[in-house]
């Protein structure tokens, strides 16, 4: 594909373009925060509908300002956008997270790949999925379904290890599931916590991008580079 412009808030990877392009990358919690800034820079009016969508994106990406990726810019943008949209951030967040974690009619495969990313590790790779919920009981039920599914899913996209984050938004914690040779050792080395009942409880960990992936990568680079 021909890339014409990039606006993003993720870390940089191995991206190549055919020609120079406009590239805007800022260390904020959500790309919608950057878009809000751009509206202001261009002196463009934001409609209530667009404001609501941008606000929802910031709330989702920052877990209602609880994620360590969240900045003061994100919170200020969300509050201003909520004002334009005629909503309240807290009420919108409650409705969004309740709807987003309603997974009763979804299969284990749909849940597992709902928010799944693949990461390269030397010549191998591992995948990390995540579900966020405000309902602890729901997360417990999801875990029962995902543990056997991960065994079936391993390698289907070329991964040698699989991880899954069951993130409780209210408790600001994650129960980390893992499967694949070397996955338990890698997780233990990353967080220095011993597994219990086949999972690792991570208090205060809610961000895959800023908390989980850097820790796993660091564990790999510390001499644990042969997980296959």
PDB file of C-alpha atoms in Angstrom:
ATOM      1  CA  UNK A   1       0.000   0.000   0.000  1.00  0.00           C
ATOM      2  CA  UNK A   2       1.085   3.562  -0.597  1.00  0.00           C
ATOM      3  CA  UNK A   3       1.390   5.295   2.783  1.00  0.00           C
ATOM      4  CA  UNK A   4       0.518   8.984   2.454  1.00  0.00           C
ATOM      5  CA  UNK A   5       0.518  10.119   6.096  1.00  0.00           C
ATOM      6  CA  UNK A   6       0.944   8.743   9.612  1.00  0.00           C
ATOM      7  CA  UNK A   7      -0.604  10.062  12.828  1.00  0.00           C
ATOM      8  CA  UNK A   8       0.112   7.742  15.735  1.00  0.00           C
ATOM      9  CA  UNK A   9       1.095   7.345  19.377  1.00  0.00           C
ATOM     10  CA  UNK A  10       2.870   3.972  19.276  1.00  0.00           C
ATOM     11  CA  UNK A  11       6.595   3.268  19.343  1.00  0.00           C
ATOM     12  CA  UNK A  12       8.409   3.234  16.024  1.00  0.00           C
ATOM     13  CA  UNK A  13       9.142  -0.022  14.224  1.00  0.00           C
ATOM     14  CA  UNK A  14      10.660  -1.034  10.899  1.00  0.00           C
ATOM     15  CA  UNK A  15       8.553   1.150   8.614  1.00  0.00           C
ATOM     16  CA  UNK A  16       9.561   2.110   5.096  1.00  0.00           C
ATOM     17  CA  UNK A  17       7.919   4.517   2.666  1.00  0.00           C
ATOM     18  CA  UNK A  18       8.518   5.120  -1.033  1.00  0.00           C
ATOM     19  CA  UNK A  19       8.644   8.910  -0.645  1.00  0.00           C
ATOM     20  CA  UNK A  20       8.831  11.416   2.244  1.00  0.00           C
ATOM     21  CA  UNK A  21       5.511  11.724   4.059  1.00  0.00           C
ATOM     22  CA  UNK A  22       3.890  13.744   6.804  1.00  0.00           C
ATOM     23  CA  UNK A  23       4.584  11.882  10.046  1.00  0.00           C
ATOM     24  CA  UNK A  24       3.254  12.915  13.447  1.00  0.00           C
ATOM     25  CA  UNK A  25       4.092  10.741  16.429  1.00  0.00           C
ATOM     26  CA  UNK A  26       3.491  11.873  20.011  1.00  0.00           C
ATOM     27  CA  UNK A  27       3.863  10.036  23.345  1.00  0.00           C
ATOM     28  CA  UNK A  28       0.249  10.389  24.453  1.00  0.00           C
ATOM     29  CA  UNK A  29      -2.295   7.779  25.490  1.00  0.00           C
ATOM     30  CA  UNK A  30      -4.422   7.929  22.368  1.00  0.00           C
ATOM     31  CA  UNK A  31      -4.137   9.050  18.746  1.00  0.00           C
ATOM     32  CA  UNK A  32      -7.492  10.839  19.185  1.00  0.00           C
ATOM     33  CA  UNK A  33      -5.717  13.286  21.491  1.00  0.00           C
ATOM     34  CA  UNK A  34      -3.407  14.224  18.600  1.00  0.00           C
ATOM     35  CA  UNK A  35      -6.403  14.608  16.287  1.00  0.00           C
ATOM     36  CA  UNK A  36      -8.038  16.933  18.827  1.00  0.00           C
ATOM     37  CA  UNK A  37      -4.888  19.076  18.779  1.00  0.00           C
ATOM     38  CA  UNK A  38      -4.930  19.150  14.968  1.00  0.00           C
ATOM     39  CA  UNK A  39      -8.536  20.365  14.915  1.00  0.00           C
ATOM     40  CA  UNK A  40      -7.447  23.251  17.132  1.00  0.00           C
ATOM     41  CA  UNK A  41      -4.361  24.039  15.066  1.00  0.00           C
ATOM     42  CA  UNK A  42      -6.464  24.240  11.909  1.00  0.00           C
ATOM     43  CA  UNK A  43      -9.190  26.218  13.740  1.00  0.00           C
ATOM     44  CA  UNK A  44     -11.785  23.651  12.723  1.00  0.00           C
ATOM     45  CA  UNK A  45     -15.028  23.177  14.619  1.00  0.00           C
ATOM     46  CA  UNK A  46     -15.604  19.685  16.022  1.00  0.00           C
ATOM     47  CA  UNK A  47     -19.149  18.396  15.637  1.00  0.00           C
ATOM     48  CA  UNK A  48     -20.814  16.758  18.674  1.00  0.00           C
ATOM     49  CA  UNK A  49     -20.768  13.374  16.912  1.00  0.00           C
ATOM     50  CA  UNK A  50     -17.042  13.500  16.113  1.00  0.00           C
ATOM     51  CA  UNK A  51     -16.328  14.869  19.588  1.00  0.00           C
ATOM     52  CA  UNK A  52     -18.148  11.912  21.129  1.00  0.00           C
ATOM     53  CA  UNK A  53     -16.199   9.431  19.015  1.00  0.00           C
ATOM     54  CA  UNK A  54     -12.834  11.033  19.838  1.00  0.00           C
ATOM     55  CA  UNK A  55     -13.723  11.186  23.537  1.00  0.00           C
ATOM     56  CA  UNK A  56     -14.742   7.516  23.509  1.00  0.00           C
ATOM     57  CA  UNK A  57     -11.441   6.599  21.861  1.00  0.00           C
ATOM     58  CA  UNK A  58      -9.424   8.375  24.561  1.00  0.00           C
ATOM     59  CA  UNK A  59     -11.463   6.783  27.349  1.00  0.00           C
ATOM     60  CA  UNK A  60     -10.984   3.348  25.770  1.00  0.00           C
ATOM     61  CA  UNK A  61      -7.254   3.683  25.105  1.00  0.00           C
ATOM     62  CA  UNK A  62      -6.438   5.139  28.537  1.00  0.00           C
ATOM     63  CA  UNK A  63      -8.882   2.924  30.467  1.00  0.00           C
ATOM     64  CA  UNK A  64     -10.622   6.030  31.763  1.00  0.00           C
ATOM     65  CA  UNK A  65      -7.295   7.732  32.558  1.00  0.00           C
ATOM     66  CA  UNK A  66      -6.073   4.727  34.616  1.00  0.00           C
ATOM     67  CA  UNK A  67      -3.471   3.485  32.131  1.00  0.00           C
ATOM     68  CA  UNK A  68       0.177   4.527  32.627  1.00  0.00           C
ATOM     69  CA  UNK A  69       0.102   5.634  28.987  1.00  0.00           C
ATOM     70  CA  UNK A  70      -2.353   8.414  29.895  1.00  0.00           C
ATOM     71  CA  UNK A  71      -1.070  11.987  29.992  1.00  0.00           C
ATOM     72  CA  UNK A  72      -2.515  15.312  31.159  1.00  0.00           C
ATOM     73  CA  UNK A  73      -3.091  16.118  27.489  1.00  0.00           C
ATOM     74  CA  UNK A  74      -5.329  13.054  27.093  1.00  0.00           C
ATOM     75  CA  UNK A  75      -7.453  13.927  30.098  1.00  0.00           C
ATOM     76  CA  UNK A  76      -7.823  17.582  29.099  1.00  0.00           C
ATOM     77  CA  UNK A  77      -8.768  16.631  25.539  1.00  0.00           C
ATOM     78  CA  UNK A  78     -11.321  14.044  26.680  1.00  0.00           C
ATOM     79  CA  UNK A  79     -12.998  16.466  29.080  1.00  0.00           C
ATOM     80  CA  UNK A  80     -13.259  19.184  26.430  1.00  0.00           C
ATOM     81  CA  UNK A  81     -14.573  16.695  23.850  1.00  0.00           C
ATOM     82  CA  UNK A  82     -17.130  15.383  26.336  1.00  0.00           C
ATOM     83  CA  UNK A  83     -18.336  18.940  26.854  1.00  0.00           C
ATOM     84  CA  UNK A  84     -18.783  19.426  23.089  1.00  0.00           C
ATOM     85  CA  UNK A  85     -20.572  16.061  22.773  1.00  0.00           C
ATOM     86  CA  UNK A  86     -22.853  16.788  25.713  1.00  0.00           C
ATOM     87  CA  UNK A  87     -21.767  13.741  27.733  1.00  0.00           C
ATOM     88  CA  UNK A  88     -19.918  13.044  30.975  1.00  0.00           C
ATOM     89  CA  UNK A  89     -16.669  11.050  30.787  1.00  0.00           C
ATOM     90  CA  UNK A  90     -17.494   8.863  33.810  1.00  0.00           C
ATOM     91  CA  UNK A  91     -20.940   7.912  32.546  1.00  0.00           C
ATOM     92  CA  UNK A  92     -19.718   7.257  29.010  1.00  0.00           C
ATOM     93  CA  UNK A  93     -16.865   5.114  30.341  1.00  0.00           C
ATOM     94  CA  UNK A  94     -19.205   2.978  32.455  1.00  0.00           C
ATOM     95  CA  UNK A  95     -21.516   2.315  29.514  1.00  0.00           C
ATOM     96  CA  UNK A  96     -18.628   1.629  27.126  1.00  0.00           C
ATOM     97  CA  UNK A  97     -16.763  -0.828  29.328  1.00  0.00           C
ATOM     98  CA  UNK A  98     -19.956  -2.661  30.293  1.00  0.00           C
ATOM     99  CA  UNK A  99     -20.872  -3.061  26.603  1.00  0.00           C
ATOM    100  CA  UNK A 100     -17.333  -3.925  25.538  1.00  0.00           C
ATOM    101  CA  UNK A 101     -16.953  -6.681  28.111  1.00  0.00           C
ATOM    102  CA  UNK A 102     -20.277  -8.343  27.290  1.00  0.00           C
ATOM    103  CA  UNK A 103     -18.812 -11.475  25.751  1.00  0.00           C
ATOM    104  CA  UNK A 104     -21.545 -14.005  26.517  1.00  0.00           C
ATOM    105  CA  UNK A 105     -22.349 -14.735  22.878  1.00  0.00           C
ATOM    106  CA  UNK A 106     -18.761 -14.803  21.619  1.00  0.00           C
ATOM    107  CA  UNK A 107     -16.693 -17.915  20.982  1.00  0.00           C
ATOM    108  CA  UNK A 108     -13.265 -18.441  22.608  1.00  0.00           C
ATOM    109  CA  UNK A 109     -11.689 -17.701  19.217  1.00  0.00           C
ATOM    110  CA  UNK A 110     -13.559 -14.380  18.877  1.00  0.00           C
ATOM    111  CA  UNK A 111     -12.567 -13.383  22.408  1.00  0.00           C
ATOM    112  CA  UNK A 112      -8.944 -14.400  21.953  1.00  0.00           C
ATOM    113  CA  UNK A 113      -8.446 -12.451  18.721  1.00  0.00           C
ATOM    114  CA  UNK A 114     -10.653  -9.478  19.626  1.00  0.00           C
ATOM    115  CA  UNK A 115      -7.560  -7.486  20.612  1.00  0.00           C
ATOM    116  CA  UNK A 116      -4.544  -9.550  19.582  1.00  0.00           C
ATOM    117  CA  UNK A 117      -1.068  -8.454  18.503  1.00  0.00           C
ATOM    118  CA  UNK A 118       1.944 -10.379  17.315  1.00  0.00           C
ATOM    119  CA  UNK A 119       5.509  -9.478  18.310  1.00  0.00           C
ATOM    120  CA  UNK A 120       8.805 -10.599  16.801  1.00  0.00           C
ATOM    121  CA  UNK A 121      11.413 -12.119  19.093  1.00  0.00           C
ATOM    122  CA  UNK A 122      14.676 -12.806  17.259  1.00  0.00           C
ATOM    123  CA  UNK A 123      13.713 -15.467  14.693  1.00  0.00           C
ATOM    124  CA  UNK A 124      10.562 -16.510  16.524  1.00  0.00           C
ATOM    125  CA  UNK A 125       7.465 -14.601  17.579  1.00  0.00           C
ATOM    126  CA  UNK A 126       4.842 -14.502  20.300  1.00  0.00           C
ATOM    127  CA  UNK A 127       1.259 -13.267  20.419  1.00  0.00           C
ATOM    128  CA  UNK A 128      -0.486 -11.276  23.143  1.00  0.00           C
ATOM    129  CA  UNK A 129      -4.244 -10.854  23.435  1.00  0.00           C
ATOM    130  CA  UNK A 130      -6.127  -8.715  25.932  1.00  0.00           C
ATOM    131  CA  UNK A 131      -9.624  -8.325  27.308  1.00  0.00           C
ATOM    132  CA  UNK A 132     -10.594  -5.484  29.643  1.00  0.00           C
ATOM    133  CA  UNK A 133     -13.625  -5.742  31.895  1.00  0.00           C
ATOM    134  CA  UNK A 134     -15.290  -4.143  34.901  1.00  0.00           C
ATOM    135  CA  UNK A 135     -16.707  -7.533  35.910  1.00  0.00           C
ATOM    136  CA  UNK A 136     -14.376  -9.848  37.836  1.00  0.00           C
ATOM    137  CA  UNK A 137     -16.741 -12.835  37.552  1.00  0.00           C
ATOM    138  CA  UNK A 138     -16.873 -12.416  33.786  1.00  0.00           C
ATOM    139  CA  UNK A 139     -13.075 -12.522  33.576  1.00  0.00           C
ATOM    140  CA  UNK A 140     -13.074 -15.741  35.605  1.00  0.00           C
ATOM    141  CA  UNK A 141     -15.499 -17.365  33.165  1.00  0.00           C
ATOM    142  CA  UNK A 142     -13.469 -16.179  30.172  1.00  0.00           C
ATOM    143  CA  UNK A 143     -10.324 -17.711  31.674  1.00  0.00           C
ATOM    144  CA  UNK A 144     -11.965 -21.144  31.818  1.00  0.00           C
ATOM    145  CA  UNK A 145     -12.652 -20.979  28.087  1.00  0.00           C
ATOM    146  CA  UNK A 146      -9.358 -19.447  26.976  1.00  0.00           C
ATOM    147  CA  UNK A 147      -6.912 -21.771  28.716  1.00  0.00           C
ATOM    148  CA  UNK A 148      -7.861 -24.812  26.574  1.00  0.00           C
ATOM    149  CA  UNK A 149      -8.278 -22.653  23.464  1.00  0.00           C
ATOM    150  CA  UNK A 150      -4.708 -21.327  23.685  1.00  0.00           C
ATOM    151  CA  UNK A 151      -3.402 -24.876  23.315  1.00  0.00           C
ATOM    152  CA  UNK A 152      -5.397 -25.214  20.103  1.00  0.00           C
ATOM    153  CA  UNK A 153      -4.422 -21.754  18.796  1.00  0.00           C
ATOM    154  CA  UNK A 154      -0.662 -21.992  19.343  1.00  0.00           C
ATOM    155  CA  UNK A 155       1.223 -21.734  16.064  1.00  0.00           C
ATOM    156  CA  UNK A 156      -1.788 -20.871  13.936  1.00  0.00           C
ATOM    157  CA  UNK A 157      -0.158 -17.540  13.080  1.00  0.00           C
ATOM    158  CA  UNK A 158       3.420 -18.712  13.428  1.00  0.00           C
ATOM    159  CA  UNK A 159       3.817 -17.919  17.135  1.00  0.00           C
ATOM    160  CA  UNK A 160       5.898 -20.094  19.423  1.00  0.00           C
ATOM    161  CA  UNK A 161       4.321 -18.629  22.575  1.00  0.00           C
ATOM    162  CA  UNK A 162       0.947 -17.137  23.443  1.00  0.00           C
ATOM    163  CA  UNK A 163       0.000 -14.769  26.259  1.00  0.00           C
ATOM    164  CA  UNK A 164      -3.375 -13.348  27.213  1.00  0.00           C
ATOM    165  CA  UNK A 165      -4.148 -10.448  29.537  1.00  0.00           C
ATOM    166  CA  UNK A 166      -7.366 -10.599  31.566  1.00  0.00           C
ATOM    167  CA  UNK A 167      -7.432  -6.978  32.722  1.00  0.00           C
ATOM    168  CA  UNK A 168      -9.726  -5.797  35.515  1.00  0.00           C
ATOM    169  CA  UNK A 169     -10.240  -2.072  34.985  1.00  0.00           C
ATOM    170  CA  UNK A 170     -11.660  -1.379  38.443  1.00  0.00           C
ATOM    171  CA  UNK A 171      -8.924  -3.287  40.290  1.00  0.00           C
ATOM    172  CA  UNK A 172      -6.232  -2.035  37.879  1.00  0.00           C
ATOM    173  CA  UNK A 173      -4.738  -5.497  37.615  1.00  0.00           C
ATOM    174  CA  UNK A 174      -4.142  -8.241  35.072  1.00  0.00           C
ATOM    175  CA  UNK A 175      -4.190 -12.010  35.260  1.00  0.00           C
ATOM    176  CA  UNK A 176      -1.696 -13.218  32.660  1.00  0.00           C
ATOM    177  CA  UNK A 177      -2.329 -16.520  30.888  1.00  0.00           C
ATOM    178  CA  UNK A 178       0.514 -18.166  28.977  1.00  0.00           C
ATOM    179  CA  UNK A 179       1.043 -21.174  26.749  1.00  0.00           C
ATOM    180  CA  UNK A 180       3.909 -22.548  24.706  1.00  0.00           C
ATOM    181  CA  UNK A 181       7.380 -23.859  25.477  1.00  0.00           C
ATOM    182  CA  UNK A 182       9.336 -21.214  27.393  1.00  0.00           C
ATOM    183  CA  UNK A 183       6.326 -18.938  27.959  1.00  0.00           C
ATOM    184  CA  UNK A 184       6.111 -19.552  31.715  1.00  0.00           C
ATOM    185  CA  UNK A 185       9.839 -19.030  32.170  1.00  0.00           C
ATOM    186  CA  UNK A 186       9.722 -15.850  30.119  1.00  0.00           C
ATOM    187  CA  UNK A 187       6.812 -14.428  32.132  1.00  0.00           C
ATOM    188  CA  UNK A 188       8.443 -15.302  35.457  1.00  0.00           C
ATOM    189  CA  UNK A 189      11.726 -13.687  34.401  1.00  0.00           C
ATOM    190  CA  UNK A 190       9.846 -10.594  33.254  1.00  0.00           C
ATOM    191  CA  UNK A 191       7.857  -9.982  36.424  1.00  0.00           C
ATOM    192  CA  UNK A 192       9.665 -12.020  39.104  1.00  0.00           C
ATOM    193  CA  UNK A 193       6.341 -13.531  40.205  1.00  0.00           C
ATOM    194  CA  UNK A 194       5.680 -17.261  40.471  1.00  0.00           C
ATOM    195  CA  UNK A 195       2.584 -18.622  38.712  1.00  0.00           C
ATOM    196  CA  UNK A 196      -0.451 -19.782  40.647  1.00  0.00           C
ATOM    197  CA  UNK A 197      -2.900 -22.206  39.030  1.00  0.00           C
ATOM    198  CA  UNK A 198      -1.191 -21.689  35.686  1.00  0.00           C
ATOM    199  CA  UNK A 199      -1.462 -17.899  35.615  1.00  0.00           C
ATOM    200  CA  UNK A 200       0.437 -14.881  36.960  1.00  0.00           C
ATOM    201  CA  UNK A 201      -1.371 -12.101  38.835  1.00  0.00           C
ATOM    202  CA  UNK A 202       0.011  -8.655  37.985  1.00  0.00           C
ATOM    203  CA  UNK A 203      -1.172  -5.903  40.305  1.00  0.00           C
ATOM    204  CA  UNK A 204      -1.059  -2.460  38.691  1.00  0.00           C
ATOM    205  CA  UNK A 205      -0.430  -3.820  35.180  1.00  0.00           C
ATOM    206  CA  UNK A 206      -3.086  -2.766  32.664  1.00  0.00           C
ATOM    207  CA  UNK A 207      -1.150  -1.644  29.577  1.00  0.00           C
ATOM    208  CA  UNK A 208       0.103  -4.173  27.056  1.00  0.00           C
ATOM    209  CA  UNK A 209       2.149  -1.552  25.206  1.00  0.00           C
ATOM    210  CA  UNK A 210       3.821   0.181  28.137  1.00  0.00           C
ATOM    211  CA  UNK A 211       3.949  -2.459  30.892  1.00  0.00           C
ATOM    212  CA  UNK A 212       3.713  -5.992  29.531  1.00  0.00           C
ATOM    213  CA  UNK A 213       5.604  -5.990  26.224  1.00  0.00           C
ATOM    214  CA  UNK A 214       8.678  -4.046  27.485  1.00  0.00           C
ATOM    215  CA  UNK A 215       8.999  -6.456  30.426  1.00  0.00           C
ATOM    216  CA  UNK A 216       8.753  -9.529  28.191  1.00  0.00           C
ATOM    217  CA  UNK A 217      11.259  -8.111  25.718  1.00  0.00           C
ATOM    218  CA  UNK A 218      13.688  -7.216  28.491  1.00  0.00           C
ATOM    219  CA  UNK A 219      13.462 -10.752  29.865  1.00  0.00           C
ATOM    220  CA  UNK A 220      14.271 -12.101  26.408  1.00  0.00           C
ATOM    221  CA  UNK A 221      17.222  -9.767  25.949  1.00  0.00           C
ATOM    222  CA  UNK A 222      18.634 -10.729  29.324  1.00  0.00           C
ATOM    223  CA  UNK A 223      19.811 -14.043  27.935  1.00  0.00           C
ATOM    224  CA  UNK A 224      16.474 -15.769  27.454  1.00  0.00           C
ATOM    225  CA  UNK A 225      16.594 -15.621  23.662  1.00  0.00           C
ATOM    226  CA  UNK A 226      15.932 -19.211  22.722  1.00  0.00           C
ATOM    227  CA  UNK A 227      12.234 -19.664  23.515  1.00  0.00           C
ATOM    228  CA  UNK A 228      10.922 -21.902  20.785  1.00  0.00           C
TER     229      UNK A 228
END
